[in-house]
């Protein structure tokens, strides 16, 4: 009898904890989840993408050889962009990523190189961190990357948005992002359709832009619903 009573109490406690979470998720899903919009590929979509790049000074970004930043006060990066090399730091770990040749990747714990399963695990984690965290820093500059598709989406009041789909590359190919702009072409937010998010069409701001020493414009803050993503210690040089 005591066992049955204990099971009932534990079950009730679990339901008490999970039910509000389930109800909250359902509320968020029906309130914010959207179908992926339809758009038209072609010159008009590319023109809108070029307008954004011109506003951001794409040439300055292209000629930026070195980028450094900290993502959410957790991961720190030193990216030699012109050499496709990036050192990733978090906790007591460091991974040197060679983005051209995976065989040259190296992992360290407390400054000592590690190999075998632990080394591979750290390298995989660092690559995933880099793919995600660098995207939140430089995504607008990636709209013409290999494997991207661009579509013009017509909005209300005659406005337009740019739908960018990544058909290959990164950690989660197939993700799509709908960019919204200021009148001058400056990106102000995007909506996301990604495999890692259960709610599709969530919107994130792109704000608090700064200009690096090299002239590239980069964001320092994103807001998604009730959450903020802060990017600090940004440096960009030629």
Short mmCIF file of C-alpha atoms in Angstrom, two decimals:
data_model
loop_
_atom_site.label_atom_id
_atom_site.label_comp_id
_atom_site.label_asym_id
_atom_site.label_seq_id
_atom_site.Cartn_x
_atom_site.Cartn_y
_atom_site.Cartn_z
CA UNK A 1 0.00 0.00 0.00
CA UNK A 2 2.83 2.38 0.86
CA UNK A 3 4.45 1.67 -2.51
CA UNK A 4 1.25 2.51 -4.41
CA UNK A 5 0.78 5.68 -2.38
CA UNK A 6 4.39 6.72 -3.08
CA UNK A 7 3.92 6.11 -6.81
CA UNK A 8 0.76 8.21 -6.83
CA UNK A 9 2.51 11.05 -5.00
CA UNK A 10 5.52 10.96 -7.35
CA UNK A 11 3.25 10.77 -10.42
CA UNK A 12 1.16 13.68 -9.18
CA UNK A 13 4.30 15.71 -8.50
CA UNK A 14 5.64 15.03 -12.01
CA UNK A 15 2.29 16.02 -13.56
CA UNK A 16 2.22 19.15 -11.44
CA UNK A 17 5.67 20.12 -12.74
CA UNK A 18 5.22 19.17 -16.40
CA UNK A 19 1.62 20.22 -17.04
CA UNK A 20 2.31 23.98 -16.88
CA UNK A 21 5.30 23.47 -19.18
CA UNK A 22 3.19 21.54 -21.68
CA UNK A 23 0.42 24.13 -21.58
CA UNK A 24 2.95 26.95 -21.98
CA UNK A 25 4.54 25.21 -24.98
CA UNK A 26 1.14 24.66 -26.62
CA UNK A 27 0.26 28.32 -26.06
CA UNK A 28 3.58 29.44 -27.59
CA UNK A 29 3.23 27.00 -30.47
CA UNK A 30 -0.22 28.16 -31.52
CA UNK A 31 0.62 31.83 -30.92
CA UNK A 32 3.95 32.04 -32.73
CA UNK A 33 4.44 29.01 -35.00
CA UNK A 34 4.06 29.86 -38.70
CA UNK A 35 4.27 28.04 -41.99
CA UNK A 36 7.33 28.75 -44.12
CA UNK A 37 6.32 31.55 -46.50
CA UNK A 38 6.45 31.21 -50.25
CA UNK A 39 8.75 33.45 -52.23
CA UNK A 40 10.08 34.00 -55.72
CA UNK A 41 13.66 33.29 -56.74
CA UNK A 42 15.38 35.57 -59.23
CA UNK A 43 16.96 38.98 -59.78
CA UNK A 44 14.60 40.88 -57.43
CA UNK A 45 15.55 38.65 -54.50
CA UNK A 46 19.24 39.02 -55.28
CA UNK A 47 18.86 42.80 -55.58
CA UNK A 48 17.39 42.95 -52.07
CA UNK A 49 20.25 40.81 -50.77
CA UNK A 50 22.83 43.08 -52.44
CA UNK A 51 21.15 46.14 -50.93
CA UNK A 52 21.63 44.64 -47.46
CA UNK A 53 25.28 43.82 -48.16
CA UNK A 54 25.96 47.33 -49.44
CA UNK A 55 24.38 48.85 -46.33
CA UNK A 56 26.56 46.64 -44.13
CA UNK A 57 29.74 47.44 -46.09
CA UNK A 58 30.34 43.92 -47.33
CA UNK A 59 33.71 44.83 -48.84
CA UNK A 60 34.96 45.81 -45.39
CA UNK A 61 33.78 42.47 -43.98
CA UNK A 62 35.33 40.55 -46.88
CA UNK A 63 38.67 42.25 -46.20
CA UNK A 64 38.46 41.63 -42.45
CA UNK A 65 41.16 39.04 -41.81
CA UNK A 66 40.66 38.59 -38.06
CA UNK A 67 37.54 38.44 -35.89
CA UNK A 68 37.30 37.94 -32.16
CA UNK A 69 34.16 37.76 -30.01
CA UNK A 70 32.50 36.24 -26.95
CA UNK A 71 29.08 34.58 -27.28
CA UNK A 72 26.72 34.81 -24.29
CA UNK A 73 29.73 35.11 -21.95
CA UNK A 74 30.34 31.38 -22.49
CA UNK A 75 32.30 30.78 -25.68
CA UNK A 76 35.21 32.89 -26.90
CA UNK A 77 36.53 32.90 -30.47
CA UNK A 78 39.68 34.01 -32.26
CA UNK A 79 39.02 33.57 -35.98
CA UNK A 80 41.73 34.09 -38.59
CA UNK A 81 39.14 34.46 -41.30
CA UNK A 82 41.58 34.81 -44.18
CA UNK A 83 43.27 31.52 -43.17
CA UNK A 84 40.06 29.68 -42.19
CA UNK A 85 41.47 28.96 -38.73
CA UNK A 86 39.59 29.51 -35.47
CA UNK A 87 40.46 28.89 -31.83
CA UNK A 88 37.43 28.16 -29.64
CA UNK A 89 37.61 28.57 -25.85
CA UNK A 90 35.12 27.52 -23.17
CA UNK A 91 35.51 26.41 -19.55
CA UNK A 92 38.90 24.62 -19.36
CA UNK A 93 38.92 23.66 -23.04
CA UNK A 94 40.45 25.01 -26.20
CA UNK A 95 40.05 23.68 -29.73
CA UNK A 96 41.99 24.87 -32.75
CA UNK A 97 39.73 24.38 -35.76
CA UNK A 98 41.13 24.16 -39.25
CA UNK A 99 38.04 24.89 -41.32
CA UNK A 100 39.75 23.66 -44.49
CA UNK A 101 41.17 20.40 -43.16
CA UNK A 102 39.49 18.57 -40.28
CA UNK A 103 42.51 16.30 -39.90
CA UNK A 104 44.47 19.26 -38.52
CA UNK A 105 41.99 20.06 -35.71
CA UNK A 106 43.47 19.95 -32.20
CA UNK A 107 41.83 19.84 -28.75
CA UNK A 108 43.31 20.90 -25.42
CA UNK A 109 42.35 20.56 -21.75
CA UNK A 110 44.13 22.89 -19.32
CA UNK A 111 46.59 23.65 -22.12
CA UNK A 112 47.50 19.99 -22.73
CA UNK A 113 46.65 18.40 -26.06
CA UNK A 114 44.17 15.51 -25.90
CA UNK A 115 43.32 12.92 -28.53
CA UNK A 116 41.22 9.73 -28.66
CA UNK A 117 37.49 9.93 -27.91
CA UNK A 118 37.72 12.98 -25.65
CA UNK A 119 39.60 14.95 -28.27
CA UNK A 120 37.08 14.04 -30.97
CA UNK A 121 34.21 14.93 -28.67
CA UNK A 122 35.68 18.37 -27.92
CA UNK A 123 36.39 19.03 -31.61
CA UNK A 124 32.83 18.10 -32.59
CA UNK A 125 31.45 20.35 -29.86
CA UNK A 126 33.71 23.25 -30.87
CA UNK A 127 32.67 22.93 -34.50
CA UNK A 128 29.00 23.01 -33.49
CA UNK A 129 29.61 26.04 -31.27
CA UNK A 130 31.41 27.83 -34.08
CA UNK A 131 28.71 27.09 -36.66
CA UNK A 132 25.99 28.44 -34.36
CA UNK A 133 27.76 31.34 -32.68
CA UNK A 134 29.45 32.74 -35.79
CA UNK A 135 26.09 32.67 -37.59
CA UNK A 136 24.62 34.99 -34.96
CA UNK A 137 27.50 37.35 -35.66
CA UNK A 138 27.89 37.32 -39.45
CA UNK A 139 24.73 35.72 -40.92
CA UNK A 140 23.82 38.74 -43.10
CA UNK A 141 27.14 38.36 -44.93
CA UNK A 142 26.36 34.72 -45.75
CA UNK A 143 23.34 35.21 -48.01
CA UNK A 144 25.34 34.28 -51.12
CA UNK A 145 27.22 31.36 -49.58
CA UNK A 146 27.45 28.18 -51.62
CA UNK A 147 24.21 26.22 -51.28
CA UNK A 148 21.99 29.21 -50.47
CA UNK A 149 18.70 30.00 -52.15
CA UNK A 150 17.17 33.49 -52.02
CA UNK A 151 13.50 34.32 -52.48
CA UNK A 152 11.61 37.59 -52.46
CA UNK A 153 8.60 37.51 -50.14
CA UNK A 154 5.88 40.13 -50.51
CA UNK A 155 4.56 41.58 -47.26
CA UNK A 156 1.67 43.88 -46.41
CA UNK A 157 1.74 47.56 -47.41
CA UNK A 158 4.01 46.84 -50.36
CA UNK A 159 7.01 45.87 -48.24
CA UNK A 160 9.27 42.96 -49.07
CA UNK A 161 11.45 40.51 -47.13
CA UNK A 162 14.24 38.15 -48.12
CA UNK A 163 13.90 34.41 -47.51
CA UNK A 164 17.28 32.67 -47.39
CA UNK A 165 17.48 28.87 -47.31
CA UNK A 166 20.71 26.99 -46.63
CA UNK A 167 20.48 23.76 -48.60
CA UNK A 168 23.93 22.56 -47.54
CA UNK A 169 26.74 23.27 -45.09
CA UNK A 170 26.67 24.15 -41.40
CA UNK A 171 25.33 21.86 -38.69
CA UNK A 172 21.67 21.84 -39.78
CA UNK A 173 21.32 22.22 -43.57
CA UNK A 174 17.80 23.01 -44.76
CA UNK A 175 17.19 25.88 -42.33
CA UNK A 176 15.48 29.03 -43.62
CA UNK A 177 15.54 32.64 -42.41
CA UNK A 178 13.22 35.46 -43.43
CA UNK A 179 15.03 38.80 -43.20
CA UNK A 180 13.24 42.10 -42.51
CA UNK A 181 14.88 45.46 -43.22
CA UNK A 182 14.93 49.12 -42.42
CA UNK A 183 14.19 51.40 -45.38
CA UNK A 184 17.91 51.80 -46.08
CA UNK A 185 18.40 48.03 -46.32
CA UNK A 186 19.80 47.52 -42.81
CA UNK A 187 18.67 44.17 -41.38
CA UNK A 188 16.52 44.61 -38.27
CA UNK A 189 15.27 41.06 -37.59
CA UNK A 190 14.64 37.63 -39.05
CA UNK A 191 12.21 34.78 -38.54
CA UNK A 192 13.60 31.27 -38.27
CA UNK A 193 12.51 27.91 -39.62
CA UNK A 194 15.12 25.52 -38.25
CA UNK A 195 15.32 21.85 -37.35
CA UNK A 196 16.47 22.55 -33.77
CA UNK A 197 13.56 24.82 -32.83
CA UNK A 198 10.18 23.23 -32.04
CA UNK A 199 8.38 26.49 -32.84
CA UNK A 200 8.79 27.56 -36.45
CA UNK A 201 8.81 31.22 -37.48
CA UNK A 202 10.19 32.66 -34.24
CA UNK A 203 11.51 36.19 -34.72
CA UNK A 204 14.84 37.48 -33.47
CA UNK A 205 16.05 41.06 -33.51
CA UNK A 206 19.39 42.09 -35.01
CA UNK A 207 20.34 45.22 -33.11
CA UNK A 208 22.94 47.32 -31.32
CA UNK A 209 25.23 47.29 -34.34
CA UNK A 210 28.86 48.31 -34.00
CA UNK A 211 31.52 49.08 -36.58
CA UNK A 212 34.82 47.25 -36.16
CA UNK A 213 38.25 48.69 -36.82
CA UNK A 214 38.15 47.04 -40.24
CA UNK A 215 34.86 48.78 -41.08
CA UNK A 216 32.60 45.71 -40.89
CA UNK A 217 29.25 46.20 -39.14
CA UNK A 218 28.33 43.54 -36.59
CA UNK A 219 25.45 43.10 -34.11
CA UNK A 220 25.96 42.94 -30.36
CA UNK A 221 22.47 41.87 -29.28
CA UNK A 222 19.55 39.67 -30.33
CA UNK A 223 16.18 39.42 -28.63
CA UNK A 224 14.01 36.29 -29.00
CA UNK A 225 10.71 36.41 -27.11
CA UNK A 226 11.80 36.79 -23.46
CA UNK A 227 15.45 35.93 -24.03
CA UNK A 228 18.50 37.93 -25.03
CA UNK A 229 21.67 36.86 -26.81
CA UNK A 230 24.61 39.13 -26.04
CA UNK A 231 27.78 39.22 -28.13
CA UNK A 232 30.70 41.01 -26.50
CA UNK A 233 34.44 41.66 -26.90
CA UNK A 234 34.06 42.03 -30.66
CA UNK A 235 37.20 42.90 -32.58
CA UNK A 236 37.68 42.99 -36.32
CA UNK A 237 40.91 43.92 -38.09
CA UNK A 238 42.44 43.65 -41.55
#
